[in-house]
PDB file of C-alpha atoms and ligand atoms in Angstrom:
ATOM      1  CA  MET A  10     100.608 -28.632  77.641  1.00 89.00           C
ATOM      2  CA  ARG A  11     100.629 -32.342  78.344  1.00 94.00           C
ATOM      3  CA  VAL A  12      98.206 -34.152  76.034  1.00 97.00           C
ATOM      4  CA  LEU A  13      97.081 -37.761  76.169  1.00 98.00           C
ATOM      5  CA  LEU A  14      96.282 -39.067  72.691  1.00 98.00           C
ATOM      6  CA  VAL A  15      94.391 -42.361  72.570  1.00 98.00           C
ATOM      7  CA  GLU A  16      94.002 -43.699  69.040  1.00 98.00           C
ATOM      8  CA  ASP A  17      94.464 -47.234  67.697  1.00 98.00           C
ATOM      9  CA  ASN A  18      94.593 -46.220  64.045  1.00 97.00           C
ATOM     10  CA  ILE A  19      98.337 -45.987  63.425  1.00 97.00           C
ATOM     11  CA  LEU A  20      98.182 -43.654  60.442  1.00 96.00           C
ATOM     12  CA  LEU A  21      95.837 -41.189  62.133  1.00 96.00           C
ATOM     13  CA  GLY A  22      97.662 -41.508  65.461  1.00 97.00           C
ATOM     14  CA  GLU A  23     101.023 -40.763  63.853  1.00 97.00           C
ATOM     15  CA  GLY A  24      99.636 -37.732  62.038  1.00 96.00           C
ATOM     16  CA  LEU A  25      98.082 -36.355  65.226  1.00 97.00           C
ATOM     17  CA  PHE A  26     101.169 -37.111  67.305  1.00 96.00           C
ATOM     18  CA  ASP A  27     103.498 -35.295  64.886  1.00 95.00           C
ATOM     19  CA  THR A  28     101.218 -32.295  64.476  1.00 94.00           C
ATOM     20  CA  LEU A  29     100.655 -31.858  68.202  1.00 94.00           C
ATOM     21  CA  GLN A  30     104.392 -32.088  68.840  1.00 90.00           C
ATOM     22  CA  ASP A  31     105.070 -29.531  66.124  1.00 87.00           C
ATOM     23  CA  GLU A  32     102.581 -27.242  67.865  1.00 86.00           C
ATOM     24  CA  GLY A  33     104.697 -27.447  71.002  1.00 85.00           C
ATOM     25  CA  GLU A  34     102.570 -29.878  72.994  1.00 91.00           C
ATOM     26  CA  THR A  35     103.951 -32.779  75.003  1.00 93.00           C
ATOM     27  CA  VAL A  36     102.103 -35.832  73.735  1.00 96.00           C
ATOM     28  CA  ASP A  37     101.730 -39.352  75.070  1.00 97.00           C
ATOM     29  CA  TRP A  38     100.200 -41.640  72.480  1.00 98.00           C
ATOM     30  CA  MET A  39      98.398 -44.742  73.723  1.00 98.00           C
ATOM     31  CA  LYS A  40      97.012 -47.291  71.300  1.00 98.00           C
ATOM     32  CA  ASP A  41      94.432 -49.088  73.438  1.00 98.00           C
ATOM     33  CA  GLY A  42      92.102 -48.387  76.343  1.00 98.00           C
ATOM     34  CA  GLN A  43      94.144 -50.331  78.859  1.00 98.00           C
ATOM     35  CA  GLN A  44      97.272 -48.315  78.108  1.00 98.00           C
ATOM     36  CA  ALA A  45      95.215 -45.128  78.327  1.00 98.00           C
ATOM     37  CA  LEU A  46      93.965 -45.994  81.819  1.00 98.00           C
ATOM     38  CA  SER A  47      97.503 -46.861  82.934  1.00 97.00           C
ATOM     39  CA  ALA A  48      98.827 -43.518  81.695  1.00 97.00           C
ATOM     40  CA  LEU A  49      95.932 -41.638  83.312  1.00 97.00           C
ATOM     41  CA  SER A  50      96.617 -43.296  86.645  1.00 97.00           C
ATOM     42  CA  VAL A  51     100.324 -42.413  86.610  1.00 93.00           C
ATOM     43  CA  GLU A  52     100.744 -39.028  84.917  1.00 92.00           C
ATOM     44  CA  GLY A  53      98.937 -35.703  85.150  1.00 92.00           C
ATOM     45  CA  PHE A  54      97.499 -34.449  81.841  1.00 95.00           C
ATOM     46  CA  ASP A  55      96.007 -31.145  80.711  1.00 94.00           C
ATOM     47  CA  LEU A  56      93.760 -32.624  78.030  1.00 97.00           C
ATOM     48  CA  ALA A  57      92.829 -35.954  76.447  1.00 98.00           C
ATOM     49  CA  ILE A  58      91.915 -36.809  72.860  1.00 98.00           C
ATOM     50  CA  LEU A  59      90.068 -40.089  73.042  1.00 98.00           C
ATOM     51  CA  ASP A  60      89.011 -42.339  70.185  1.00 97.00           C
ATOM     52  CA  LEU A  61      85.932 -44.372  71.175  1.00 96.00           C
ATOM     53  CA  GLY A  62      86.512 -47.553  69.179  1.00 95.00           C
ATOM     54  CA  LEU A  63      89.575 -49.005  70.944  1.00 96.00           C
ATOM     55  CA  PRO A  64      91.025 -52.473  71.600  1.00 98.00           C
ATOM     56  CA  LYS A  65      91.022 -54.015  75.119  1.00 98.00           C
ATOM     57  CA  VAL A  66      88.971 -51.328  76.871  1.00 98.00           C
ATOM     58  CA  ASP A  67      86.731 -49.153  74.692  1.00 96.00           C
ATOM     59  CA  GLY A  68      86.828 -45.378  74.826  1.00 97.00           C
ATOM     60  CA  LEU A  69      83.479 -44.970  76.585  1.00 97.00           C
ATOM     61  CA  GLU A  70      84.663 -47.225  79.407  1.00 97.00           C
ATOM     62  CA  VAL A  71      87.933 -45.269  79.666  1.00 98.00           C
ATOM     63  CA  LEU A  72      85.891 -42.075  79.906  1.00 98.00           C
ATOM     64  CA  ARG A  73      83.512 -43.553  82.487  1.00 97.00           C
ATOM     65  CA  GLN A  74      86.374 -44.675  84.712  1.00 98.00           C
ATOM     66  CA  LEU A  75      88.228 -41.381  84.284  1.00 98.00           C
ATOM     67  CA  ARG A  76      85.203 -39.296  85.286  1.00 98.00           C
ATOM     68  CA  SER A  77      84.475 -41.543  88.255  1.00 97.00           C
ATOM     69  CA  GLY A  78      87.942 -40.467  89.445  1.00 94.00           C
ATOM     70  CA  ASN A  79      88.526 -43.652  91.400  1.00 93.00           C
ATOM     71  CA  GLY A  80      91.889 -44.162  93.065  1.00 95.00           C
ATOM     72  CA  SER A  81      94.874 -42.932  91.127  1.00 96.00           C
ATOM     73  CA  LEU A  82      92.690 -41.603  88.283  1.00 97.00           C
ATOM     74  CA  SER A  83      91.510 -38.743  90.511  1.00 97.00           C
ATOM     75  CA  LYS A  84      94.328 -36.396  89.438  1.00 95.00           C
ATOM     76  CA  ASN A  85      92.938 -36.360  85.897  1.00 97.00           C
ATOM     77  CA  GLN A  86      89.233 -36.593  86.753  1.00 97.00           C
ATOM     78  CA  HIS A  87      88.379 -33.077  85.538  1.00 97.00           C
ATOM     79  CA  ILE A  88      90.640 -32.680  82.494  1.00 97.00           C
ATOM     80  CA  PRO A  89      88.965 -31.672  79.224  1.00 98.00           C
ATOM     81  CA  VAL A  90      88.243 -34.682  77.012  1.00 98.00           C
ATOM     82  CA  LEU A  91      87.625 -34.498  73.279  1.00 98.00           C
ATOM     83  CA  ILE A  92      86.261 -37.707  71.768  1.00 98.00           C
ATOM     84  CA  LEU A  93      86.823 -38.933  68.218  1.00 96.00           C
ATOM     85  CA  THR A  94      84.057 -40.957  66.582  1.00 93.00           C
ATOM     86  CA  ALA A  95      83.135 -42.407  63.222  1.00 88.00           C
ATOM     87  CA  ARG A  96      80.277 -40.861  61.277  1.00 82.00           C
ATOM     88  CA  ASP A  97      77.847 -43.693  62.026  1.00 82.00           C
ATOM     89  CA  GLU A  98      78.496 -43.745  65.785  1.00 85.00           C
ATOM     90  CA  ILE A  99      75.880 -41.145  66.735  1.00 90.00           C
ATOM     91  CA  GLN A 100      74.732 -43.110  69.768  1.00 94.00           C
ATOM     92  CA  ASP A 101      78.308 -43.394  71.048  1.00 93.00           C
ATOM     93  CA  ARG A 102      78.818 -39.689  70.541  1.00 94.00           C
ATOM     94  CA  VAL A 103      75.724 -38.930  72.605  1.00 95.00           C
ATOM     95  CA  LYS A 104      76.809 -41.394  75.288  1.00 95.00           C
ATOM     96  CA  GLY A 105      80.300 -39.921  75.292  1.00 96.00           C
ATOM     97  CA  LEU A 106      78.979 -36.419  75.940  1.00 96.00           C
ATOM     98  CA  ASP A 107      76.669 -37.793  78.634  1.00 96.00           C
ATOM     99  CA  PHE A 108      79.611 -39.632  80.188  1.00 96.00           C
ATOM    100  CA  GLY A 109      81.437 -36.328  80.566  1.00 97.00           C
ATOM    101  CA  ALA A 110      83.255 -35.666  77.289  1.00 98.00           C
ATOM    102  CA  ASP A 111      83.571 -31.928  76.629  1.00 98.00           C
ATOM    103  CA  ASP A 112      83.580 -31.974  72.862  1.00 97.00           C
ATOM    104  CA  TYR A 113      83.761 -34.357  69.913  1.00 97.00           C
ATOM    105  CA  LEU A 114      84.985 -34.563  66.345  1.00 96.00           C
ATOM    106  CA  VAL A 115      83.674 -36.886  63.655  1.00 96.00           C
ATOM    107  CA  LYS A 116      86.276 -38.638  61.509  1.00 95.00           C
ATOM    108  CA  PRO A 117      87.593 -37.618  59.085  1.00 94.00           C
ATOM    109  CA  PHE A 118      88.279 -34.178  60.495  1.00 95.00           C
ATOM    110  CA  ASP A 119      90.581 -31.311  59.688  1.00 95.00           C
ATOM    111  CA  ILE A 120      93.588 -31.052  61.979  1.00 93.00           C
ATOM    112  CA  SER A 121      93.219 -27.272  62.204  1.00 93.00           C
ATOM    113  CA  GLU A 122      89.716 -27.762  63.599  1.00 96.00           C
ATOM    114  CA  LEU A 123      91.051 -30.189  66.192  1.00 96.00           C
ATOM    115  CA  MET A 124      93.694 -27.669  67.254  1.00 94.00           C
ATOM    116  CA  ALA A 125      91.116 -24.871  67.508  1.00 95.00           C
ATOM    117  CA  ARG A 126      88.805 -27.059  69.602  1.00 97.00           C
ATOM    118  CA  MET A 127      91.706 -28.007  71.875  1.00 96.00           C
ATOM    119  CA  ARG A 128      92.518 -24.340  72.381  1.00 95.00           C
ATOM    120  CA  ALA A 129      88.869 -23.596  73.170  1.00 96.00           C
ATOM    121  CA  LEU A 130      88.732 -26.454  75.695  1.00 96.00           C
ATOM    122  CA  THR A 131      91.969 -25.281  77.299  1.00 94.00           C
ATOM    123  CA  ARG A 132      90.711 -21.694  77.531  1.00 93.00           C
ATOM    124  CA  ARG A 133      87.554 -22.878  79.237  1.00 93.00           C
ATOM    125  CA  SER A 134      89.354 -25.210  81.633  1.00 91.00           C
ATOM    126  CA  LYS A 135      91.747 -22.420  82.637  1.00 88.00           C
ATOM    127  CA  GLY A 136      88.935 -19.882  82.944  1.00 88.00           C
ATOM    128  CA  ARG A 137      90.132 -17.624  80.110  1.00 89.00           C
ATOM    129  CA  THR A 138      87.755 -15.837  77.752  1.00 88.00           C
ATOM    130  CA  SER A 139      90.195 -14.833  75.016  1.00 90.00           C
ATOM    131  CA  ASP A 140      93.036 -16.480  73.153  1.00 90.00           C
ATOM    132  CA  THR A 141      95.678 -14.207  74.672  1.00 95.00           C
ATOM    133  CA  ILE A 142      97.410 -14.999  77.957  1.00 95.00           C
ATOM    134  CA  SER A 143      98.689 -11.737  79.433  1.00 93.00           C
ATOM    135  CA  VAL A 144     100.910 -11.217  82.437  1.00 92.00           C
ATOM    136  CA  GLY A 145     101.795  -7.545  82.629  1.00 91.00           C
ATOM    137  CA  THR A 146     103.534  -6.653  79.375  1.00 93.00           C
ATOM    138  CA  LEU A 147     104.139 -10.292  78.556  1.00 95.00           C
ATOM    139  CA  GLU A 148     101.688 -11.669  76.003  1.00 96.00           C
ATOM    140  CA  ILE A 149     101.233 -15.197  74.722  1.00 96.00           C
ATOM    141  CA  ARG A 150      98.953 -16.015  71.815  1.00 95.00           C
ATOM    142  CA  PRO A 151      98.502 -19.808  71.676  1.00 92.00           C
ATOM    143  CA  SER A 152      96.604 -19.793  68.361  1.00 90.00           C
ATOM    144  CA  GLU A 153      99.711 -18.398  66.663  1.00 91.00           C
ATOM    145  CA  ARG A 154     102.187 -19.787  69.193  1.00 91.00           C
ATOM    146  CA  LYS A 155     103.601 -16.258  69.538  1.00 95.00           C
ATOM    147  CA  VAL A 156     105.100 -14.528  72.558  1.00 97.00           C
ATOM    148  CA  SER A 157     105.870 -10.855  72.980  1.00 97.00           C
ATOM    149  CA  LEU A 158     107.404  -8.774  75.751  1.00 96.00           C
ATOM    150  CA  ASP A 159     106.856  -4.996  75.865  1.00 95.00           C
ATOM    151  CA  GLY A 160     105.416  -5.326  72.360  1.00 96.00           C
ATOM    152  CA  SER A 161     108.480  -7.031  70.858  1.00 97.00           C
ATOM    153  CA  PRO A 162     108.338 -10.665  69.711  1.00 98.00           C
ATOM    154  CA  ILE A 163     110.419 -13.262  71.547  1.00 97.00           C
ATOM    155  CA  SER A 164     111.522 -16.492  69.953  1.00 97.00           C
ATOM    156  CA  LEU A 165     111.281 -19.552  72.210  1.00 95.00           C
ATOM    157  CA  SER A 166     112.138 -23.201  71.742  1.00 93.00           C
ATOM    158  CA  ARG A 167     109.344 -25.777  71.973  1.00 89.00           C
ATOM    159  CA  ARG A 168     110.171 -26.628  75.594  1.00 91.00           C
ATOM    160  CA  GLU A 169     110.657 -23.011  76.647  1.00 95.00           C
ATOM    161  CA  TYR A 170     107.294 -22.146  75.151  1.00 94.00           C
ATOM    162  CA  ALA A 171     105.553 -25.061  76.903  1.00 92.00           C
ATOM    163  CA  LEU A 172     107.178 -24.068  80.174  1.00 94.00           C
ATOM    164  CA  LEU A 173     106.143 -20.439  79.821  1.00 96.00           C
ATOM    165  CA  VAL A 174     102.526 -21.316  78.996  1.00 94.00           C
ATOM    166  CA  ALA A 175     102.283 -23.663  81.977  1.00 93.00           C
ATOM    167  CA  LEU A 176     103.600 -20.965  84.329  1.00 95.00           C
ATOM    168  CA  ALA A 177     101.670 -18.083  82.776  1.00 95.00           C
ATOM    169  CA  GLU A 178      98.302 -19.862  82.857  1.00 92.00           C
ATOM    170  CA  LYS A 179      98.488 -19.601  86.642  1.00 91.00           C
ATOM    171  CA  PRO A 180     100.531 -16.562  87.658  1.00 92.00           C
ATOM    172  CA  ASP A 181     101.908 -16.594  91.196  1.00 92.00           C
ATOM    173  CA  GLN A 182     101.177 -20.286  91.606  1.00 94.00           C
ATOM    174  CA  VAL A 183     104.237 -22.254  92.607  1.00 96.00           C
ATOM    175  CA  PHE A 184     104.980 -25.274  90.420  1.00 96.00           C
ATOM    176  CA  THR A 185     107.285 -27.997  91.647  1.00 95.00           C
ATOM    177  CA  LYS A 186     110.002 -29.283  89.354  1.00 92.00           C
ATOM    178  CA  GLN A 187     108.080 -32.530  89.097  1.00 89.00           C
ATOM    179  CA  GLN A 188     104.907 -30.757  87.956  1.00 90.00           C
ATOM    180  CA  LEU A 189     106.783 -28.781  85.310  1.00 92.00           C
ATOM    181  CA  GLY A 190     108.639 -31.904  84.239  1.00 90.00           C
ATOM    182  CA  GLN A 191     105.302 -33.606  83.633  1.00 87.00           C
ATOM    183  CA  THR A 192     104.266 -30.736  81.373  1.00 88.00           C
ATOM    184  CA  LEU A 193     107.478 -30.903  79.369  1.00 89.00           C
ATOM    185  CA  TYR A 194     108.238 -34.564  78.975  1.00 89.00           C
ATOM    186  CA  GLY A 195     106.251 -37.527  77.770  1.00 87.00           C
ATOM    187  CA  TRP A 196     106.063 -40.925  79.381  1.00 81.00           C
ATOM    188  CA  GLY A 197     109.357 -42.794  79.257  1.00 78.00           C
ATOM    189  CA  GLU A 198     111.158 -39.890  77.617  1.00 82.00           C
ATOM    190  CA  GLU A 199     114.829 -39.795  78.662  1.00 80.00           C
ATOM    191  CA  VAL A 200     115.473 -36.565  80.530  1.00 81.00           C
ATOM    192  CA  GLU A 201     118.815 -35.192  81.721  1.00 82.00           C
ATOM    193  CA  SER A 202     118.673 -34.490  85.441  1.00 80.00           C
ATOM    194  CA  ASN A 203     119.219 -30.734  85.097  1.00 89.00           C
ATOM    195  CA  ALA A 204     117.232 -30.309  81.847  1.00 91.00           C
ATOM    196  CA  LEU A 205     114.451 -28.332  83.502  1.00 92.00           C
ATOM    197  CA  GLU A 206     116.880 -25.915  85.151  1.00 93.00           C
ATOM    198  CA  VAL A 207     118.540 -25.317  81.790  1.00 95.00           C
ATOM    199  CA  HIS A 208     115.211 -24.484  80.127  1.00 96.00           C
ATOM    200  CA  ILE A 209     114.256 -22.202  83.024  1.00 96.00           C
ATOM    201  CA  HIS A 210     117.631 -20.460  82.793  1.00 96.00           C
ATOM    202  CA  ASN A 211     117.261 -19.854  79.044  1.00 97.00           C
ATOM    203  CA  LEU A 212     113.640 -18.763  79.346  1.00 97.00           C
ATOM    204  CA  ARG A 213     114.495 -16.343  82.128  1.00 95.00           C
ATOM    205  CA  LYS A 214     117.259 -14.826  80.006  1.00 96.00           C
ATOM    206  CA  LYS A 215     114.848 -14.305  77.109  1.00 97.00           C
ATOM    207  CA  LEU A 216     112.446 -12.623  79.522  1.00 95.00           C
ATOM    208  CA  GLN A 217     115.234 -10.212  80.526  1.00 94.00           C
ATOM    209  CA  GLY A 218     115.464 -11.721  83.993  1.00 93.00           C
ATOM    210  CA  ARG A 219     111.905 -10.674  84.785  1.00 92.00           C
ATOM    211  CA  PHE A 220     108.820 -12.697  85.722  1.00 94.00           C
ATOM    212  CA  ILE A 221     110.259 -16.048  86.749  1.00 95.00           C
ATOM    213  CA  ARG A 222     110.786 -16.518  90.448  1.00 94.00           C
ATOM    214  CA  THR A 223     112.742 -19.388  91.974  1.00 93.00           C
ATOM    215  CA  LEU A 224     111.663 -20.749  95.337  1.00 93.00           C
ATOM    216  CA  ARG A 225     114.700 -22.674  96.434  1.00 91.00           C
ATOM    217  CA  GLY A 226     114.058 -26.316  97.070  1.00 90.00           C
ATOM    218  CA  ILE A 227     110.381 -25.892  96.124  1.00 92.00           C
ATOM    219  CA  GLY A 228     109.981 -24.824  92.521  1.00 94.00           C
ATOM    220  CA  TYR A 229     109.148 -21.903  90.265  1.00 96.00           C
ATOM    221  CA  SER A 230     106.413 -19.385  89.669  1.00 96.00           C
ATOM    222  CA  LEU A 231     105.702 -16.642  87.193  1.00 95.00           C
ATOM    223  CA  THR A 232     105.090 -13.518  89.155  1.00 90.00           C
ATOM    224  CA  LEU A 233     103.041 -10.481  88.198  1.00 77.00           C
ATOM    225  CA  ALA A 234     105.486  -8.302  90.052  1.00 69.00           C
ATOM    226  CA  GLU A 235     108.028  -8.764  87.211  1.00 55.00           C
ATOM    227  CA  GLU A 236     110.809  -8.670  89.807  1.00 55.00           C
ATOM    228  CA  ALA A 237     113.958 -10.604  89.013  1.00 48.00           C
ATOM    229  CA  THR A 238     115.111 -13.012  91.692  1.00 48.00           C
TER     230      THR A 238
HETATM  231 CA1   CA B 321      89.507 -46.810  66.622  1.00 62.47          CA
END
């Protein structure tokens, strides 16, 4: 999952960035509202964590512009947004929710609660009712970051896992290489030209050649038919 983290507090931002990366997410960390708007107008995200007290453009204004979906922000207009506020910012919290935030956390918060809320927001945005993503006998449990096939656990690298989740959230939907690349790699991250193909190749092998379908020149999909192609 591609996450936009907007936080100007360096210590907190670093902690969140590291934890989210460890959890297998692709994270872009922006330290002011202007940077956040730039990122939102260029890249497609799955979720945003937005501090409200920010330099240059404050978080509420970022949220307002995002939800208005003007111009190049339209691709992210409907992503789940979780706002971070200080304890005494009740009015901002209320405004944030009214401006279209989906959830909030009051600082200081426990990182495990943030992760659980992110999972809940993701479930809702993808239309899932339970933690488990199932495609035939393939099961993914995001809360534990565990994958099993025919009941046996499979061990995946961070990128392979991110790739699988992106594909499995929408079975049979074709993803272009560019779309999958956006899920896997942060802004400005150096990427080898065939990196995606390598991850797909390794993931497919771990899935015993099943599930992943290549549409030449177009992209990839995860198919319910489990046929190898
Ligand atoms: Ca702040």
